[in-house]
Coordinates of C-alpha atoms and ligand atoms in Angstrom, one line a residue:
Chain A
M1025 CA -0.2 0.0 0.1
K1026 CA 1.1 3.4 -0.8
C1027 CA 1.6 6.0 2.1
K1028 CA -1.5 7.8 1.4
E1029 CA -3.8 5.0 1.6
I1030 CA -1.9 4.0 5.1
H1031 CA -2.6 7.9 6.2
F1032 CA -6.7 7.1 5.2
L1033 CA -6.8 3.9 7.7
L1034 CA -4.1 5.1 10.4
N1035 CA -6.7 6.8 12.6
D1036 CA -9.2 3.9 12.5
Y1037 CA -5.9 1.7 13.3
F1038 CA -5.3 3.7 16.3
E1039 CA -9.3 3.7 17.2
G1040 CA -8.8 0.1 17.0
S1041 CA -11.7 0.1 14.4
L1042 CA -9.7 -1.1 11.4
P1043 CA -10.9 -4.6 10.0
D1044 CA -8.5 -7.2 10.5
E1045 CA -8.0 -7.9 6.7
D1046 CA -6.2 -4.1 6.8
I1047 CA -4.3 -4.2 10.1
T1048 CA -1.8 -6.6 8.8
G1049 CA -1.1 -4.3 5.8
V1050 CA -0.8 -1.4 8.1
R1051 CA 1.7 -3.0 10.3
Q1052 CA 3.8 -4.5 7.3
H1053 CA 3.9 -0.8 5.9
L1054 CA 4.4 0.7 9.5
S1055 CA 7.6 -1.5 9.9
E1056 CA 9.2 -0.1 6.7
C1057 CA 8.1 3.3 6.6
E1058 CA 9.3 6.0 9.1
S1059 CA 7.4 8.8 8.1
C1060 CA 3.9 6.9 8.4
R1061 CA 5.5 5.9 12.0
L1062 CA 5.7 9.4 12.3
K1063 CA 1.7 10.4 11.5
L1064 CA 0.7 7.6 13.7
K1065 CA 2.8 9.6 16.6
E1066 CA 0.6 12.6 15.6
I1067 CA -2.5 10.9 15.6
E1068 CA -1.4 9.5 19.3
L1069 CA -0.7 13.0 20.1
I1070 CA -4.0 14.4 18.9
H1071 CA -5.8 11.9 20.8
N1072 CA -4.2 12.9 23.8
V1073 CA -5.1 16.3 23.3
L1074 CA -8.9 16.1 22.4
T1075 CA -9.5 13.4 25.3
Q1076 CA -8.3 16.5 27.5
D1077 CA -11.2 18.6 26.2
S1078 CA -13.6 18.4 29.6
I1079 CA -17.1 19.4 29.3
P1080 CA -18.2 22.1 32.1
Q1081 CA -21.4 20.4 33.7
P1082 CA -24.3 23.2 33.7
E1083 CA -25.3 25.4 37.2
E1084 CA -25.9 23.1 40.2
N1085 CA -29.5 22.6 40.1
F1086 CA -29.7 22.4 36.6
W1087 CA -30.4 18.8 36.1
V1088 CA -32.7 18.8 39.3
N1089 CA -35.1 21.4 37.7
F1090 CA -34.7 19.6 34.4
L1091 CA -37.9 17.9 34.1
P1092 CA -40.1 20.5 35.9
E1093 CA -38.5 23.3 33.8
L1094 CA -38.8 21.1 30.4
R1095 CA -42.6 20.5 31.2
S1096 CA -43.4 23.9 31.8
R1097 CA -41.9 24.6 28.5
I1098 CA -43.9 22.0 26.7
E1099 CA -47.0 23.7 28.4
E1100 CA -46.3 27.4 27.3
K1101 CA -45.8 25.9 23.6
R1102 CA -49.2 24.6 24.1
K1103 CA -50.6 28.1 24.5
P1104 CA -51.4 30.6 21.3
R1105 CA -48.4 32.6 20.9
K1106 CA -48.8 36.4 21.1
I1107 CA -49.5 38.0 17.7
L1108 CA -47.7 41.3 16.6
V1109 CA -49.6 43.8 15.5
P1110 CA -49.7 44.6 11.7
Q1111 CA -47.7 47.3 11.7
T1112 CA -44.9 45.9 13.8
R1113 CA -45.0 42.9 11.3
L1114 CA -44.6 44.9 8.3
A1115 CA -41.7 46.6 9.7
L1116 CA -40.0 43.7 10.5
G1117 CA -41.0 42.0 7.6
F1118 CA -39.6 45.0 5.2
L1119 CA -36.1 45.2 7.4
S1120 CA -36.0 41.3 7.0
I1121 CA -36.1 42.0 3.2
L1122 CA -33.6 44.8 3.2
L1123 CA -31.4 42.3 5.4
V1124 CA -31.4 39.6 2.8
A1125 CA -31.0 41.9 -0.1
I1126 CA -27.7 43.4 2.0
I1127 CA -26.6 39.8 3.3
S1128 CA -26.9 38.4 -0.5
F1129 CA -24.8 41.3 -1.8
Q1130 CA -21.8 40.5 1.1
L1131 CA -22.1 37.0 -0.1
F1132 CA -21.9 37.9 -3.9
R1133 CA -18.8 40.1 -3.1
T1134 CA -17.2 37.8 -1.0
D1135 CA -18.2 34.5 -2.7
Q1136 CA -18.8 35.4 -6.6
R1137 CA -17.5 31.8 -7.9
K1138 CA -20.0 30.3 -6.0
L1139 CA -22.4 32.2 -7.3
A1140 CA -21.8 32.0 -10.9
E1141 CA -22.2 28.1 -9.9
M1142 CA -25.6 29.0 -8.7
K1143 CA -26.5 30.6 -11.8
S1144 CA -25.5 28.2 -13.9
N1145 CA -27.6 25.7 -11.9
Q1146 CA -30.5 28.4 -11.4
N1147 CA -33.3 26.1 -12.6
V1148 CA -32.9 23.4 -10.3
E1149 CA -31.8 25.4 -7.1
I1150 CA -35.2 27.4 -7.5
A1151 CA -37.1 24.2 -7.6
V1152 CA -35.6 23.5 -4.5
A1153 CA -35.8 26.6 -2.6
D1154 CA -37.6 27.4 0.5
P1155 CA -41.0 28.1 -0.8
N1156 CA -41.1 31.2 1.7
L1157 CA -38.5 32.7 -1.0
S1158 CA -39.8 31.8 -4.2
S1159 CA -42.0 35.0 -3.8
S1160 CA -39.6 37.3 -2.3
A1161 CA -39.4 39.6 -5.1
D1162 CA -43.3 39.9 -5.1
Q1163 CA -42.9 40.4 -1.0
L1164 CA -40.3 43.4 -2.0
A1165 CA -42.6 45.0 -4.3
D1166 CA -45.3 45.0 -1.7
A1167 CA -43.1 46.1 1.2
L1168 CA -41.9 49.0 -0.9
S1169 CA -45.2 50.2 -1.8
A1170 CA -46.2 50.0 1.5
E1171 CA -42.8 51.9 2.4
S1172 CA -43.8 54.4 0.2
T1173 CA -46.8 55.5 2.0
Q1174 CA -45.6 54.9 5.4
T1175 CA -42.2 56.7 6.5
S1176 CA -39.8 57.5 4.3
T1177 CA -36.9 54.8 4.5
G1178 CA -34.5 56.1 2.0
G1179 CA -34.6 55.8 -1.7
V1180 CA -34.8 52.1 -2.3
I1181 CA -35.5 51.2 -6.4
L1182 CA -35.2 48.1 -7.5
S1183 CA -35.4 47.1 -11.5
E1184 CA -37.0 43.8 -12.6
E1185 CA -33.3 42.4 -13.1
E1186 CA -32.3 43.4 -9.8
K1187 CA -35.6 41.9 -8.2
R1188 CA -34.8 38.8 -9.9
N1189 CA -31.3 39.0 -8.6
L1190 CA -32.5 39.2 -5.2
D1191 CA -34.4 36.4 -5.5
L1192 CA -31.7 34.3 -6.6
T1193 CA -29.4 35.5 -3.9
G1194 CA -32.2 35.2 -1.5
T1195 CA -32.1 31.3 -2.8
L1196 CA -28.3 31.3 -2.0
L1197 CA -29.3 32.5 1.6
A1198 CA -31.9 29.9 2.1
E1199 CA -29.4 27.0 1.3
D1200 CA -26.3 28.1 2.9
Y1201 CA -27.2 30.7 5.3
L1202 CA -30.7 31.8 6.7
S1203 CA -34.0 31.7 5.6
Q1204 CA -35.6 35.3 5.2
K1205 CA -38.4 33.8 7.7
E1206 CA -35.8 32.7 10.0
I1207 CA -34.3 36.3 9.6
G1208 CA -37.4 37.4 10.5
S1209 CA -37.6 35.8 13.8
I1210 CA -34.4 36.5 14.9
L1211 CA -35.4 40.0 14.4
D1212 CA -38.3 39.6 16.3
E1213 CA -36.0 38.9 19.2
L1214 CA -34.4 42.0 19.0
S1215 CA -35.8 44.6 21.5
S1216 CA -37.4 47.4 19.9
E1217 CA -34.6 49.7 20.9
E1218 CA -32.2 47.3 19.0
L1219 CA -34.4 47.2 16.2
K1220 CA -34.9 51.0 16.0
K1221 CA -31.4 51.2 15.8
L1222 CA -30.5 48.7 13.2
E1223 CA -33.7 50.2 11.1
E1224 CA -31.6 53.7 11.3
N1225 CA -28.1 52.4 10.5
I1226 CA -29.8 50.1 7.4
N1227 CA -31.3 53.2 6.2
Q1228 CA -28.5 55.4 6.1
L1229 CA -27.0 52.8 3.3
K1230 CA -28.3 53.5 0.2
L1231 CA -29.4 50.0 -1.2
T1232 CA -29.6 51.1 -4.7
N1233 CA -26.0 51.8 -4.6
I1234 CA -25.7 48.2 -2.8
L1235 CA -27.1 46.2 -5.4
Chain B
M1036 CA -27.4 -0.3 19.0
I1037 CA -31.1 -0.6 19.5
D1038 CA -32.4 0.0 23.1
Q1039 CA -35.6 -2.4 23.4
D1040 CA -36.7 -0.5 26.5
D1041 CA -36.4 3.0 24.9
F1042 CA -39.0 1.4 22.4
Q1043 CA -41.0 0.1 25.2
L1044 CA -41.1 3.9 27.0
V1045 CA -42.1 5.2 23.4
R1046 CA -45.1 2.9 22.9
R1047 CA -46.3 3.7 26.6
F1048 CA -46.1 7.4 26.1
K1049 CA -48.1 7.0 22.8
E1050 CA -50.4 4.7 24.6
G1051 CA -51.1 8.0 27.0
E1052 CA -48.6 7.3 29.7
E1053 CA -47.1 10.7 30.1
K1054 CA -44.7 9.4 32.8
A1055 CA -42.9 7.1 30.3
F1056 CA -41.5 10.3 28.5
N1057 CA -40.1 11.4 32.0
Q1058 CA -37.8 8.2 31.7
L1059 CA -36.9 9.0 28.4
V1060 CA -35.7 12.4 29.0
L1061 CA -33.6 11.0 32.2
R1062 CA -32.4 8.2 30.2
H1063 CA -30.8 10.9 27.7
Q1064 CA -30.8 14.2 28.8
K1065 CA -27.0 14.1 29.8
R1066 CA -25.9 12.8 26.5
I1067 CA -27.9 15.1 24.7
Y1068 CA -26.4 18.0 27.0
N1069 CA -23.0 16.6 25.9
L1070 CA -23.5 16.7 22.3
I1071 CA -24.8 20.0 22.3
Y1072 CA -22.1 21.3 24.2
R1073 CA -19.5 19.8 21.9
M1074 CA -21.3 21.3 19.0
T1075 CA -22.0 24.9 20.1
R1076 CA -18.9 25.0 22.9
N1077 CA -20.9 27.0 25.4
R1078 CA -22.5 25.7 28.6
E1079 CA -25.4 28.1 29.0
D1080 CA -26.3 27.7 25.3
A1081 CA -25.9 23.8 25.6
A1082 CA -28.4 23.6 28.8
D1083 CA -30.8 25.8 27.0
L1084 CA -30.9 24.0 23.7
S1085 CA -30.9 20.5 25.6
L1086 CA -34.4 21.6 27.1
E1087 CA -35.5 22.6 23.6
V1088 CA -34.5 19.1 22.3
F1089 CA -36.7 17.3 24.6
V1090 CA -39.5 20.1 23.9
R1091 CA -39.5 19.3 20.2
A1092 CA -39.2 15.5 20.8
Y1093 CA -42.2 16.0 23.0
K1094 CA -44.3 17.3 20.3
S1095 CA -43.2 14.9 17.1
L1096 CA -42.7 11.8 19.3
K1097 CA -46.0 10.2 17.9
D1098 CA -44.2 10.2 14.5
F1099 CA -41.3 8.1 15.9
E1100 CA -41.2 4.8 14.0
E1101 CA -38.6 3.0 15.3
R1102 CA -36.7 2.6 12.6
S1103 CA -33.6 3.7 14.2
S1104 CA -32.8 3.9 17.8
F1105 CA -34.6 6.5 19.8
Y1106 CA -31.2 7.9 20.8
V1107 CA -30.2 8.6 17.0
W1108 CA -33.5 10.1 16.5
I1109 CA -33.3 12.8 19.2
A1110 CA -29.5 13.2 18.6
K1111 CA -30.7 14.5 14.8
I1112 CA -33.1 16.7 16.7
A1113 CA -30.1 18.0 18.9
V1114 CA -27.7 18.3 15.7
N1115 CA -30.3 20.2 13.7
L1116 CA -30.9 22.7 16.4
S1117 CA -27.3 23.0 17.3
L1118 CA -26.5 23.8 13.7
N1119 CA -29.4 26.4 13.4
F1120 CA -28.1 27.9 16.7
L1121 CA -24.6 28.6 15.1
K1122 CA -25.9 30.0 11.9
R1123 CA -28.3 32.4 14.0
E1124 CA -24.8 33.3 16.2
K1125 CA -23.3 33.9 12.8
F1126 CA -26.1 35.9 11.4
R1127 CA -25.9 38.2 14.9
S1128 CA -22.2 39.0 14.5
F1129 CA -23.2 40.3 10.8
L1130 CA -25.8 42.2 12.5
S1131 CA -23.3 43.6 14.7
I1132 CA -21.6 45.4 11.2
F1133 CA -24.9 47.5 11.6
D1134 CA -23.5 48.1 15.2
I1135 CA -26.3 46.4 17.1
E1136 CA -25.1 45.3 20.6
E1137 CA -24.0 41.9 20.1
R1138 CA -25.3 39.2 22.3
T1139 CA -22.0 37.6 24.1
A1140 CA -22.9 34.1 24.0
T1141 CA -20.1 32.4 23.0
S1142 CA -17.7 33.9 25.2
G1143 CA -18.6 32.5 28.6
S1144 CA -17.8 34.1 32.1
A1145 CA -14.7 35.3 33.1
A1146 CA -14.4 32.4 35.9
E1147 CA -15.0 30.0 33.6
S1148 CA -12.1 31.2 30.7
M1149 CA -9.8 31.1 33.5
E1150 CA -10.6 28.0 34.3
R1151 CA -10.4 26.7 30.8
G1152 CA -6.9 27.6 30.7
E1153 CA -4.8 27.6 27.1
L1154 CA -5.2 23.9 25.8
K1155 CA -9.0 24.3 26.2
L1156 CA -8.9 27.4 24.2
A1157 CA -6.9 25.8 21.6
I1158 CA -9.0 23.2 21.3
D1159 CA -12.0 25.5 21.1
R1160 CA -10.7 27.5 18.2
A1161 CA -9.6 24.5 16.2
I1162 CA -13.1 22.8 16.5
R1163 CA -14.8 26.0 15.7
S1164 CA -13.2 26.3 12.8
L1165 CA -14.0 23.2 11.3
P1166 CA -17.0 23.3 8.4
T1167 CA -20.3 22.0 10.2
R1168 CA -20.2 18.9 8.2
Q1169 CA -16.9 17.9 9.6
R1170 CA -17.6 19.2 13.1
T1171 CA -20.9 17.3 13.1
A1172 CA -19.1 14.0 12.0
F1173 CA -16.4 14.6 14.2
V1174 CA -18.5 15.3 17.2
L1175 CA -20.8 12.2 17.1
K1176 CA -18.2 9.8 16.2
Y1177 CA -15.2 11.0 18.2
Y1178 CA -17.3 11.8 21.6
Q1179 CA -20.7 10.5 20.9
E1180 CA -19.3 7.0 19.8
M1181 CA -21.9 6.6 17.1
S1182 CA -21.2 4.3 14.1
H1183 CA -20.7 5.9 10.7
Q1184 CA -24.0 4.4 9.8
E1185 CA -25.7 5.9 12.8
I1186 CA -23.8 9.4 11.7
A1187 CA -25.4 8.9 8.2
E1188 CA -28.6 8.7 9.4
V1189 CA -28.3 11.5 12.0
M1190 CA -26.9 13.8 9.3
E1191 CA -28.6 12.7 6.2
I1192 CA -25.8 11.6 4.3
T1193 CA -24.1 8.2 3.2
E1194 CA -21.9 6.5 5.2
G1195 CA -18.7 6.9 3.2
A1196 CA -19.5 10.9 3.5
S1197 CA -19.5 10.3 7.0
K1198 CA -16.3 8.6 6.9
A1199 CA -15.2 11.1 4.7
N1200 CA -16.0 14.2 7.0
Y1201 CA -14.6 12.5 10.0
F1202 CA -11.2 11.8 8.3
Q1203 CA -10.6 15.3 7.3
A1204 CA -11.8 16.5 10.7
I1205 CA -9.1 14.6 12.3
Q1206 CA -6.7 15.9 9.9
K1207 CA -7.6 19.4 9.9
L1208 CA -7.3 18.9 14.2
Q1209 CA -4.3 17.2 13.7
K1210 CA -2.6 20.1 11.4
L1211 CA -4.4 23.1 14.1
L1212 CA -3.4 21.4 17.1
V1213 CA -0.2 19.8 16.6
Q1214 CA 1.2 23.1 15.8
Y1215 CA -0.5 24.5 19.1
R1216 CA 1.4 21.6 20.8
E1217 CA 5.0 22.3 19.4
R1218 CA 4.7 26.0 20.1
L1219 CA 4.4 24.9 23.8
K1220 CA 7.3 22.6 23.9
Ligands
ZN1282 ZN1 4.4 5.5 4.8

């Protein structure tokens, strides 16, 4: 066997999970090859290091309270969740769409190659996309028209092509990162102060320039 | 390994015996906590997410079909929750570019980091730097001692892919940590 093949087997050999028929071959090779013997030493070293990685135990009462706490969470989940007032919901939706666009741009800039791949597989990828995202361009249009009648949040004008790009990169986001729905739920967790600050900061950016 | 006692408990729960669920929780809570800690590397998050795993398990236990062991089934919930949590953490740090106050979930208490020591930090850094698939396969194999067949089920990949991910993780950790070891000498 070649060194490369041996390297692939050495960890199993060390862990004792190598099938018998491979063990003889590995032993034979090790007796003849200095560099693979060194490699085995390295593996031993790494296992020594990794076994020293202990797990910090949770707070003292955690396990005592585990079942009662669990039961109360289960009960809580059964209650209907609080419903957001429509206006807050709209603002959240709009924010999350903006964020999707901005993240998409970040991805686009840092990961051009991947996006190019995505584009070539566009049809396939969109078919498996999160259904919540397939209409993100429509949602964006909705949010934009709602936004223009509400507060002024900076000049955000998107062409049809930009909307399509947004949809595409939104798909990318759903595959590798977070869906718009998830982003929405994270924004949900922010306090209203944090949310306001975030909104202000985003509004200072010119989305048209970014896209 | 299929545990018949777990199946018995699941059946009893499905027949309406609430207490059977408590038994399932007590049997697996610590191993689930350990798994999530290995994934998130944070004590408080691991504690919180462990509870969440069992909340989800409670809600979907009626769909459990005994095609895998109960532990593999619940570990899958734990892995998915952990991965989702990690994605969210990443997003939160992304939000910080907009000057939002960032939750310092991953830093832990000062006392804790004193205790941790340098080696622990090095391992922390090394494991955090693994891509999520490698990290998951590594944690499940190395610390949870699952078979590649079980890992394949948890991660919804092939056994071969599980082996490859684990191998790559070990290779990468070796590179990262052997360097660290040599610097100590
Ligand atoms: Zn060799």
